[in-house]
Coordinates of C-alpha atoms in Angstrom, one line a residue:
M39 CA 105.3 108.6 90.8
R40 CA 105.7 112.3 90.2
R41 CA 103.7 113.9 87.4
Q42 CA 105.5 115.1 84.3
S43 CA 104.5 116.3 80.9
S44 CA 105.1 114.0 78.0
L45 CA 108.7 114.9 76.9
V46 CA 108.5 112.9 73.7
A47 CA 104.8 113.2 72.7
A48 CA 104.6 109.7 71.2
V49 CA 106.1 107.8 74.1
W50 CA 103.7 105.2 75.3
L51 CA 104.4 103.2 78.3
A52 CA 104.1 99.6 79.4
A53 CA 106.1 97.7 82.0
L54 CA 107.9 94.4 82.2
V55 CA 107.7 92.9 85.7
L56 CA 110.9 91.0 86.4
A57 CA 110.9 89.1 89.7
S58 CA 113.0 86.8 91.9
H59 CA 111.5 83.8 93.6
E60 CA 112.2 83.5 97.3
R61 CA 111.9 79.7 97.1
V62 CA 114.9 79.3 94.7
A63 CA 118.5 80.3 95.0
V64 CA 119.1 80.7 91.3
V65 CA 117.1 82.0 88.4
V66 CA 114.9 79.4 86.9
A67 CA 112.0 79.6 84.4
V68 CA 109.4 81.0 86.9
T69 CA 105.9 81.0 85.4
L70 CA 103.4 82.9 87.4
S71 CA 99.6 82.6 87.3
T72 CA 96.6 83.8 89.3
A73 CA 94.5 81.8 91.8
S74 CA 91.6 83.9 93.0
R75 CA 93.2 87.1 94.5
W76 CA 96.7 85.6 94.6
I77 CA 99.7 85.5 92.3
V78 CA 101.1 82.0 92.5
D79 CA 104.0 79.9 91.1
E80 CA 103.7 76.6 89.3
G81 CA 103.2 74.7 92.6
G82 CA 100.3 77.0 93.6
N83 CA 102.4 78.8 96.2
R84 CA 101.9 82.5 96.7
V85 CA 104.5 84.8 95.2
K86 CA 104.4 88.4 96.5
L87 CA 105.8 90.9 94.0
A88 CA 107.6 93.5 96.1
C89 CA 108.6 95.8 93.2
V90 CA 110.3 99.1 92.6
N91 CA 109.9 101.2 89.4
W92 CA 112.9 101.8 87.1
P93 CA 112.0 104.2 84.3
S94 CA 113.5 103.5 80.9
H95 CA 110.9 105.3 78.8
L96 CA 112.0 109.0 78.8
E97 CA 113.6 110.8 75.9
P98 CA 117.0 109.0 76.0
M99 CA 115.2 105.6 76.0
L100 CA 117.7 104.1 78.4
A101 CA 117.2 102.8 82.0
E102 CA 118.0 105.8 84.3
G103 CA 121.2 105.8 86.4
L104 CA 123.6 104.0 84.0
G105 CA 125.7 107.1 84.0
K106 CA 126.1 106.9 87.8
Q107 CA 126.6 103.2 88.5
P108 CA 127.2 99.9 86.7
V109 CA 124.0 98.2 85.8
D110 CA 125.0 95.1 87.7
A111 CA 125.6 97.2 90.9
I112 CA 122.1 98.8 90.6
A113 CA 120.5 95.3 90.1
R114 CA 122.3 94.0 93.1
D115 CA 121.1 97.0 95.2
V116 CA 117.5 96.3 94.2
A117 CA 117.8 92.8 95.6
A118 CA 119.9 93.9 98.6
I119 CA 117.3 96.3 99.9
G120 CA 114.6 93.7 99.8
F121 CA 112.9 94.1 96.4
N122 CA 112.3 91.0 94.3
C123 CA 110.8 92.7 91.3
V124 CA 111.3 95.7 89.0
R125 CA 108.6 97.5 87.0
L126 CA 110.7 98.4 84.1
T127 CA 109.1 100.9 81.7
W128 CA 109.7 101.3 78.0
P129 CA 108.6 103.6 75.1
T130 CA 106.5 101.9 72.5
F131 CA 108.3 103.8 69.7
M132 CA 111.6 102.0 70.7
V133 CA 110.3 99.0 68.8
T134 CA 107.7 100.5 66.4
N135 CA 109.4 103.5 64.9
D136 CA 112.5 102.9 62.8
S137 CA 113.9 106.4 63.5
Y138 CA 114.2 105.4 67.1
S139 CA 114.7 101.7 67.0
S140 CA 117.8 102.1 64.8
L141 CA 119.5 104.5 67.3
T142 CA 122.4 103.3 69.5
V143 CA 122.7 104.6 73.1
A144 CA 125.4 107.0 72.0
Q145 CA 123.4 108.4 69.2
S146 CA 120.3 108.8 71.4
F147 CA 122.2 110.8 74.0
Q148 CA 124.1 112.8 71.4
R149 CA 120.9 114.0 69.7
L150 CA 119.8 115.3 73.1
N151 CA 123.2 116.9 73.9
L152 CA 123.5 114.8 77.0
T153 CA 127.3 114.9 76.8
E154 CA 127.9 114.5 80.6
S155 CA 125.5 111.6 81.0
L156 CA 127.0 109.8 78.0
A157 CA 130.5 110.3 79.4
G158 CA 129.3 108.7 82.7
I159 CA 127.8 105.7 80.8
R160 CA 131.1 105.2 79.0
V161 CA 132.8 105.0 82.4
N162 CA 130.2 102.9 84.3
N163 CA 128.6 100.8 81.5
P164 CA 130.9 100.9 78.4
A165 CA 129.4 97.8 77.0
V166 CA 126.0 99.5 76.3
V167 CA 127.3 102.6 74.6
D168 CA 127.3 101.3 71.0
L169 CA 124.3 98.9 71.5
K170 CA 121.0 99.6 69.8
L171 CA 118.4 101.0 72.3
I172 CA 116.5 97.7 72.4
D173 CA 119.7 95.7 73.0
A174 CA 120.6 98.0 75.9
F175 CA 117.1 97.4 77.3
K176 CA 117.8 93.6 77.0
A177 CA 121.1 94.0 78.8
V178 CA 119.3 95.7 81.8
V179 CA 116.8 92.8 81.9
S180 CA 119.6 90.3 81.8
S181 CA 121.4 92.0 84.6
L182 CA 118.3 91.9 86.8
G183 CA 118.0 88.2 86.1
E184 CA 121.5 87.6 87.2
S185 CA 120.7 89.3 90.5
N186 CA 117.6 87.1 90.9
V187 CA 115.2 89.9 90.3
M188 CA 112.1 89.6 88.1
P189 CA 111.2 92.7 85.8
G190 CA 107.4 92.5 85.9
W191 CA 105.4 107.7 84.6
C192 CA 104.5 110.6 83.0
C193 CA 101.6 112.5 82.5
G194 CA 99.1 115.3 82.0
N195 CA 95.4 115.3 81.0
N196 CA 96.1 117.4 77.9
D197 CA 99.4 115.9 76.6
G198 CA 97.8 114.2 73.7
N199 CA 99.1 110.9 74.9
G200 CA 96.7 109.9 77.6
F201 CA 94.0 107.8 76.0
F202 CA 93.3 105.6 72.9
G203 CA 92.8 107.8 69.9
D204 CA 94.5 110.9 71.3
A205 CA 96.8 112.8 68.9
F206 CA 99.9 110.8 69.8
F207 CA 98.2 107.6 70.9
D208 CA 97.4 105.3 68.0
P209 CA 95.9 102.1 69.4
D210 CA 97.2 100.0 66.4
V211 CA 100.8 101.1 67.0
W212 CA 100.3 100.4 70.7
V213 CA 99.2 96.8 70.1
D214 CA 102.0 96.4 67.7
G215 CA 104.5 97.5 70.3
L216 CA 103.0 95.2 73.0
T217 CA 103.2 92.3 70.6
K218 CA 106.8 93.0 69.7
M219 CA 108.0 93.4 73.3
A220 CA 106.1 90.3 74.5
T221 CA 107.7 88.3 71.7
I222 CA 111.2 89.7 72.3
F223 CA 111.1 88.6 75.9
S224 CA 109.0 85.4 75.5
G225 CA 112.1 83.2 76.3
V226 CA 113.4 85.2 79.2
P227 CA 112.6 83.4 82.4
N228 CA 112.6 86.3 84.8
V229 CA 110.2 88.4 82.8
V230 CA 107.0 87.3 84.5
G231 CA 104.4 90.0 83.8
M232 CA 103.5 92.8 81.5
S233 CA 101.5 95.9 82.2
L234 CA 99.6 97.1 79.2
R235 CA 99.5 100.9 79.7
N236 CA 100.7 103.3 82.3
E237 CA 98.1 105.8 83.6
L238 CA 95.3 106.2 81.1
R239 CA 93.9 109.7 81.5
G240 CA 92.4 112.8 79.8
L241 CA 89.1 114.3 78.8
R242 CA 88.4 111.6 76.2
Q243 CA 88.7 108.5 78.5
N244 CA 85.7 106.3 78.5
T245 CA 84.9 102.7 79.5
A246 CA 83.7 101.6 76.1
D247 CA 87.1 102.2 74.5
W248 CA 88.8 100.9 77.6
Y249 CA 87.2 97.5 77.2
K250 CA 87.7 97.5 73.5
Y251 CA 91.4 98.2 73.5
M252 CA 92.6 96.8 76.8
Q253 CA 91.0 93.4 76.0
R254 CA 92.6 93.6 72.5
G255 CA 96.0 94.4 74.1
A256 CA 95.7 91.6 76.6
E257 CA 95.0 89.1 73.9
A258 CA 98.0 90.3 71.9
V259 CA 100.4 89.9 74.8
H260 CA 99.0 86.5 75.8
A261 CA 99.2 85.2 72.2
A262 CA 102.9 86.3 71.9
N263 CA 103.9 85.2 75.4
P264 CA 101.5 83.0 77.3
R265 CA 103.8 82.7 80.2
V266 CA 103.4 86.2 81.6
V267 CA 100.7 87.7 83.8
V268 CA 98.9 90.4 81.9
I269 CA 98.4 93.5 84.2
L270 CA 95.5 95.9 83.3
S271 CA 95.5 99.5 84.5
G272 CA 92.4 101.6 85.1
L273 CA 91.2 105.2 84.3
S274 CA 92.1 108.5 85.8
F275 CA 95.8 108.0 86.2
D276 CA 95.3 104.4 87.4
N277 CA 93.1 105.6 90.3
D278 CA 89.8 104.1 89.1
L279 CA 88.8 100.5 88.4
A280 CA 85.3 100.9 89.8
F281 CA 83.6 100.4 86.4
L282 CA 84.7 96.7 86.6
N283 CA 82.2 96.1 89.3
S284 CA 79.4 96.1 86.8
R285 CA 81.2 94.5 83.9
Q286 CA 84.4 92.4 84.1
V287 CA 86.9 92.0 81.3
S288 CA 86.3 89.2 78.8
V289 CA 89.4 87.5 77.4
S290 CA 90.0 84.0 75.9
F291 CA 92.4 82.9 78.6
A292 CA 92.2 82.4 82.3
G293 CA 94.6 82.5 85.3
K294 CA 96.8 85.2 83.8
V295 CA 95.0 88.5 84.5
A296 CA 95.7 91.0 87.3
F297 CA 94.9 94.7 87.8
E298 CA 97.0 97.6 89.0
V299 CA 96.2 100.8 90.9
H300 CA 98.3 103.9 91.8
R301 CA 98.0 105.9 95.0
Y302 CA 100.0 108.8 96.4
G303 CA 99.5 111.4 99.1
F304 CA 98.9 114.0 96.4
S305 CA 96.2 111.9 94.7
N306 CA 93.8 113.7 97.0
G307 CA 95.4 117.1 96.9
Q308 CA 96.3 118.5 100.3
E309 CA 93.6 116.7 102.3
W310 CA 96.2 115.1 104.6
C311 CA 97.5 118.6 105.6
T312 CA 94.1 120.3 105.9
G313 CA 92.0 117.6 107.4
N314 CA 91.9 115.5 110.5
A315 CA 94.3 112.6 109.7
N316 CA 91.9 109.9 111.1
Q317 CA 89.0 111.2 109.1
V318 CA 91.0 111.6 105.9
C319 CA 92.5 108.1 106.3
A320 CA 89.0 106.6 106.7
R321 CA 87.6 108.5 103.8
I322 CA 90.4 107.7 101.4
A323 CA 90.7 104.0 102.5
A324 CA 87.0 103.6 101.7
S325 CA 87.5 105.4 98.3
V326 CA 90.4 103.1 97.3
A327 CA 88.4 100.0 98.4
R328 CA 85.4 101.2 96.3
R329 CA 87.5 102.1 93.3
A330 CA 90.0 99.2 93.2
L331 CA 90.5 96.9 96.2
Y332 CA 86.9 95.5 96.0
L333 CA 88.4 93.3 93.2
L334 CA 90.3 91.3 95.8
D335 CA 87.0 90.1 97.3
Q336 CA 85.8 89.2 93.8
G337 CA 88.9 86.9 93.3
W338 CA 91.2 89.2 91.2
P339 CA 94.8 90.1 92.1
V340 CA 95.3 93.9 92.5
F341 CA 98.9 95.1 92.2
L342 CA 99.6 98.5 93.9
S343 CA 102.2 99.3 91.3
E344 CA 102.9 102.9 92.3
F345 CA 102.8 104.6 95.7
G346 CA 105.3 106.6 97.7
V347 CA 106.3 109.9 99.4
D348 CA 108.9 112.6 99.3
N349 CA 111.8 110.8 100.9
R350 CA 113.4 114.0 102.2
G351 CA 110.9 113.6 105.1
G352 CA 109.5 117.1 105.3
N353 CA 106.3 116.7 103.3
V354 CA 103.5 116.5 105.9
N355 CA 100.9 115.5 103.3
G356 CA 103.0 112.5 102.1
N357 CA 104.1 111.5 105.6
R358 CA 100.6 111.2 106.9
Y359 CA 99.5 109.3 103.8
Y360 CA 102.3 106.8 104.3
G361 CA 101.1 106.0 107.8
C362 CA 97.6 105.2 106.5
A363 CA 98.5 103.3 103.4
L364 CA 107.9 103.3 97.7
W365 CA 107.6 104.0 94.5
T366 CA 110.6 104.6 92.3
L367 CA 114.2 103.3 92.3
Q368 CA 115.9 106.1 90.5
G369 CA 117.7 108.9 92.4
S370 CA 118.0 111.2 89.4
Y371 CA 117.3 111.4 85.6
Y372 CA 119.4 112.0 82.5
L373 CA 116.8 114.6 81.4
R374 CA 113.4 115.3 82.7
E375 CA 111.1 118.3 82.2
G376 CA 114.1 120.0 80.5
V377 CA 116.4 119.7 83.5
L378 CA 119.6 117.8 83.3
G379 CA 120.3 115.4 86.2
L380 CA 117.0 116.2 87.9
D381 CA 116.9 114.9 91.5
E382 CA 114.0 112.5 92.1
V383 CA 113.0 113.1 95.7
Y384 CA 110.5 110.3 95.6
G385 CA 113.3 107.9 94.7
V386 CA 114.6 105.0 96.8
L387 CA 118.3 105.8 95.9
D388 CA 120.1 109.1 96.3
W389 CA 121.0 111.4 93.4
A390 CA 124.3 109.5 92.8
W391 CA 122.5 106.1 92.8
C392 CA 125.0 105.0 95.6
K393 CA 122.8 104.5 98.7
P394 CA 119.2 104.6 99.9
R395 CA 117.9 108.2 100.1
N396 CA 116.2 107.6 103.4
D397 CA 116.9 104.5 105.5
T398 CA 114.0 105.2 107.9
S399 CA 111.6 105.4 105.0
L400 CA 112.9 102.2 103.5
S401 CA 112.6 100.3 106.8
R402 CA 108.9 101.1 106.9
I403 CA 108.2 98.7 104.0
H404 CA 110.5 95.8 104.9
A405 CA 107.7 94.0 106.7
L406 CA 105.5 94.4 103.7
Q407 CA 108.0 92.9 101.3
R408 CA 107.4 89.5 102.9
P409 CA 103.9 88.0 102.5
F410 CA 101.9 87.5 105.7
R411 CA 99.6 84.8 104.2
G412 CA 98.4 83.2 101.0
P413 CA 98.5 79.8 99.2
G414 CA 101.5 77.7 100.3
L415 CA 102.1 79.8 103.4
A416 CA 100.0 78.0 105.9
E417 CA 102.9 77.5 108.2
A418 CA 100.7 78.2 111.3
A419 CA 97.0 78.5 112.1
P420 CA 95.9 82.1 111.3
Y421 CA 96.7 84.6 114.0
T422 CA 96.9 88.4 114.4
V423 CA 100.0 90.6 114.1
L424 CA 100.1 94.0 115.8
F425 CA 101.7 96.1 113.0
H426 CA 102.9 99.7 113.4
P427 CA 102.8 101.3 110.0
V428 CA 104.9 104.4 110.7
T429 CA 107.9 102.3 111.7
G430 CA 107.2 99.1 109.7
K431 CA 107.6 97.1 112.8
C432 CA 105.5 94.8 114.9
V433 CA 104.8 94.3 118.6
V434 CA 107.3 91.7 119.9
R435 CA 108.5 90.4 123.3
R436 CA 112.0 89.2 123.8
S437 CA 111.4 87.3 127.0
L438 CA 108.9 87.1 129.9
M439 CA 111.0 89.6 131.9
Q440 CA 111.2 92.2 129.2
A441 CA 108.6 94.8 128.3
L442 CA 106.7 94.7 125.0
E443 CA 108.4 96.7 122.2
L444 CA 108.5 97.2 118.5
G445 CA 110.7 94.8 116.5
P446 CA 111.0 92.8 113.3
C447 CA 107.6 91.4 112.2
G448 CA 109.3 88.0 111.7
E449 CA 109.9 87.8 115.5
T450 CA 106.3 88.5 116.5
E451 CA 104.3 86.0 118.5
A452 CA 100.8 85.0 117.6
W453 CA 98.0 87.3 119.0
T454 CA 94.3 86.8 119.0
Y455 CA 91.6 89.5 119.0
T456 CA 87.9 89.6 118.5
E457 CA 85.9 92.9 118.6
K458 CA 83.2 91.1 120.6
Q459 CA 85.5 90.1 123.5
Q460 CA 87.7 93.2 123.1
R461 CA 90.6 91.1 124.3
L462 CA 94.2 91.0 122.9
A463 CA 95.8 87.8 124.1
L464 CA 98.7 85.5 123.1
R465 CA 97.2 82.7 121.1
D466 CA 99.6 80.1 122.5
S467 CA 99.5 81.5 126.0
P468 CA 95.8 82.5 126.2
L469 CA 95.9 83.4 129.9
L470 CA 98.2 86.3 129.1
C471 CA 96.4 89.4 127.7
L472 CA 97.5 92.9 126.9
R473 CA 96.8 95.4 129.6
A474 CA 97.1 99.2 130.0
E475 CA 98.7 100.4 133.3
G476 CA 98.1 104.2 132.9
A477 CA 99.1 107.2 130.8
G478 CA 102.8 107.2 129.9
R479 CA 103.3 103.7 131.4
P480 CA 104.3 100.5 129.6
A481 CA 101.6 98.3 128.2
R482 CA 102.1 94.8 129.7
L483 CA 101.0 91.2 129.5
G484 CA 98.9 90.3 132.5
L485 CA 96.6 87.6 133.9
S486 CA 93.8 89.9 134.9
C487 CA 91.9 90.1 131.6
G488 CA 88.3 91.0 132.5
D489 CA 88.4 94.7 133.5
E490 CA 88.3 97.8 131.4
L491 CA 92.1 98.1 131.2
A492 CA 92.2 94.9 129.2
R493 CA 89.3 95.7 126.9
W494 CA 90.7 97.1 123.6
R495 CA 88.5 98.7 121.1
L496 CA 89.2 100.0 117.6
V497 CA 88.4 103.7 117.9
S498 CA 88.6 106.7 115.6
D499 CA 87.4 106.9 112.0
S500 CA 90.6 105.3 110.8
K501 CA 90.1 102.2 113.0
L502 CA 93.8 102.3 113.7
H503 CA 93.6 103.4 117.3
L504 CA 93.6 100.6 119.9
A505 CA 92.1 102.0 123.1
V506 CA 90.9 101.2 126.6
N507 CA 88.4 103.2 128.5
V508 CA 89.8 104.4 131.8
S509 CA 86.5 106.0 133.1
S510 CA 85.9 103.2 135.7
S511 CA 89.3 103.8 137.3
S512 CA 89.6 107.6 136.9
G513 CA 86.0 108.7 137.2
G514 CA 86.3 110.4 133.8
G515 CA 85.6 109.4 130.2
D516 CA 89.2 109.4 128.9
M517 CA 90.6 106.7 126.7
L518 CA 94.2 105.5 126.6
C519 CA 95.6 104.4 123.3
L520 CA 98.4 102.1 122.5
D521 CA 101.4 104.2 121.6
V522 CA 105.2 104.2 121.2
G523 CA 107.4 105.5 124.0
P524 CA 109.9 108.4 123.7
D525 CA 112.7 105.8 122.8
G526 CA 110.8 105.0 119.6
R527 CA 110.7 101.3 120.6
S528 CA 108.8 100.6 123.8
L529 CA 105.1 100.0 123.9
V530 CA 103.1 102.4 126.2
T531 CA 99.7 103.9 126.5
N532 CA 98.9 107.5 126.3
L533 CA 95.7 109.6 126.1
C534 CA 94.3 109.1 122.6
R535 CA 95.2 111.9 120.1
C536 CA 93.3 113.3 117.2
L537 CA 89.9 111.7 117.9
S538 CA 88.3 115.1 117.6
P539 CA 88.3 117.1 114.3
D540 CA 91.7 118.6 115.0
N541 CA 93.6 119.2 111.8
S542 CA 96.9 120.0 113.4
C543 CA 97.6 116.9 115.5
D544 CA 99.6 113.9 114.3
P545 CA 98.2 110.5 115.4
E546 CA 100.7 108.3 113.6
S547 CA 102.6 106.9 116.6
Q548 CA 99.2 105.6 117.9
W549 CA 98.2 103.9 114.7
F550 CA 98.4 100.1 114.9
K551 CA 97.0 97.8 112.2
L552 CA 95.7 94.3 113.1
V553 CA 97.0 92.1 110.3
S554 CA 96.2 88.4 109.7
S555 CA 99.1 86.1 109.2
S556 CA 99.7 82.4 108.8
R557 CA 103.5 82.5 108.8
S558 CA 105.6 80.6 111.3
V559 CA 105.9 82.2 114.7
A560 CA 108.5 82.3 117.5
A561 CA 108.8 78.8 118.9
K562 CA 109.2 79.9 122.5
T563 CA 105.9 81.0 123.9
M564 CA 105.4 83.2 126.9
L565 CA 103.9 80.4 128.9
A566 CA 107.0 78.2 128.2
Q567 CA 109.2 80.9 129.8
L568 CA 107.3 80.7 133.2
P569 CA 109.1 78.8 136.0
L570 CA 108.1 75.1 136.0
K571 CA 106.1 75.4 139.2
L572 CA 104.1 78.4 137.9
R573 CA 103.2 76.5 134.7
S574 CA 101.5 73.8 136.7
W575 CA 99.3 76.3 138.6
K576 CA 95.6 76.7 137.8
I577 CA 95.4 80.3 137.0
R578 CA 92.0 82.0 136.7
S579 CA 91.5 85.1 134.7
F580 CA 89.0 87.6 136.1

C-alpha cells in the first residue's frame, strides 16, 4: 500500500475478504473458521487466502478500474493470475450517511467532475452507471463470486481519521457501518471474512481504546454474520500487534478471529538501501516476529494483508525487501491525491488494467499462493524445500543425468536437512547429498557426503545463505555459497557475498530459504533412476 492523505475525511475503511476454494469447482457456501494458527474449511482442511487488494473506498466510492475493463474481466484476471481472494475495501459512509448512500454511480462521478472516467464506465460497465453505490459494490462482489474468488489504504498520522475518537472517526458510526455491511452480505457465500479497520494510526492511538472498540466491533460483525472470520488490525499503520502478547482479545465467540499485519520496504525508511542487506533482513525479520508473527506460535492466524514493491523494478529499497520477505490489484485510480487517472506503480495490473505490470514480479509469489503445509495437507511426511525467494522457484532436478536447477516448487523432490549434521540429502534417496564442486561450478548430487564440500551451514545474519567451508581444500578460509548461474536457472556455488558490513552489495541470488512442506512430491526418486545393477550395490557414504 502506498500512503495517501484522506481524500474524504470521513471515509473509514474495512474489508470484505472474498475467496475461492481450491477443493471445489463451483462457488458453494464456504464457511471458514480458525484452528490454532490455521484458516480451515468446514472439513478442517487448511484454506490459504492468497489475496489481492482492490480499493473501493476512495472519493468516487466505486471499485477502481471499472472505467478501463468490464468487472467480469477484472474478476477473471484475479483468478487467472493465481489469487483466490480479494480484500475489497469500502467507505463506512456509503452505508451510514444518507447524502452518500443515496447517490448513484453516475451522480458520484459527476459531483467530482470525473467525466472521462464516467464515460469509460458507460462503455465497459453500463449496468452499474445508474445503480446506487452500495448496489454497484454488490455487483462487484457478485462478479468475484462468479469467477470463484472470495472477497475477504490511505493514511496520515494527522488526517483526523486514524483512531477512535478522532475528528472524523466516530466509533458509534463505525460500529453501525460494520453491522450494516455484515448484515448486507450475510447471505453471500463467497464473502468469508471481514477486516474491522484499515491501519489505525495517529498520536492518539492507545491500547485501552483499541481493546474497547475492536472487541466491540468484532462482536457486532459476528452477531450480524457469524459465518465470517473477523480480522483485527493492530496499531501504527498495522505494523504493531506486540501488545497482544500480554493481553489477548476477549470476545464471546471462538474459532472466528484472525489478525492482520502490513509490511513494506518503506516501513523501515531507507534501511534496505543504506544498510547491509543481510543485517537489515535479520533485524527486520526479528522485529516483525516480535510485533506480529509471534501470534502464530500462540495459536492465532496472522494474515499478511498488505505487502509489495514498486513493480517498475528500479526501487532498490523495495527489491531487497522483497527478497527477504503483492499488494494491490489496481493499475490506476479514478482520482487520488487530486490526480485524475493516477498510475499505481505498486499495482499488479498495468495502468489500463489489461495485463500484469511486471510478469517477473508476479512469478515470485506463485509458489506462495499454494500452501506448503497445514491441516488436511498431510500428503507426505514433512520434508524440506529449497526455496529461492528472488525468483519464487525451488531447487528441482529433471532426471539423474541433468544438473540441479530452479523450477516450479510443485516439481521439487523432498530434501532433508539438520543443522547438526549439516547435510542436505534427498529424503527418498538418502545416499545422495548436495555437494559443492568449486567456485562457479554446478552444485551436484553425490555419494561422498562426509567432507567439507558436503557440509552446508546457514551463514550470515539473514540465515539465508547456505555455505560450505573450502578451507580444507584451498588452504584458506573462504566459503562457497549456493547461488544461481548466469542463465538464471542453473544451481552453482560462488564465493559468498555480503557477509561483511558492505552496504553496496546485493546478496539476493544467494538467498535460499529452507521451507517445511507436507505436499505430495515427485513420484520418481533419484535412486529409482539409477540403472538396475547400480541400485543393488551396497554404496557407502564417506
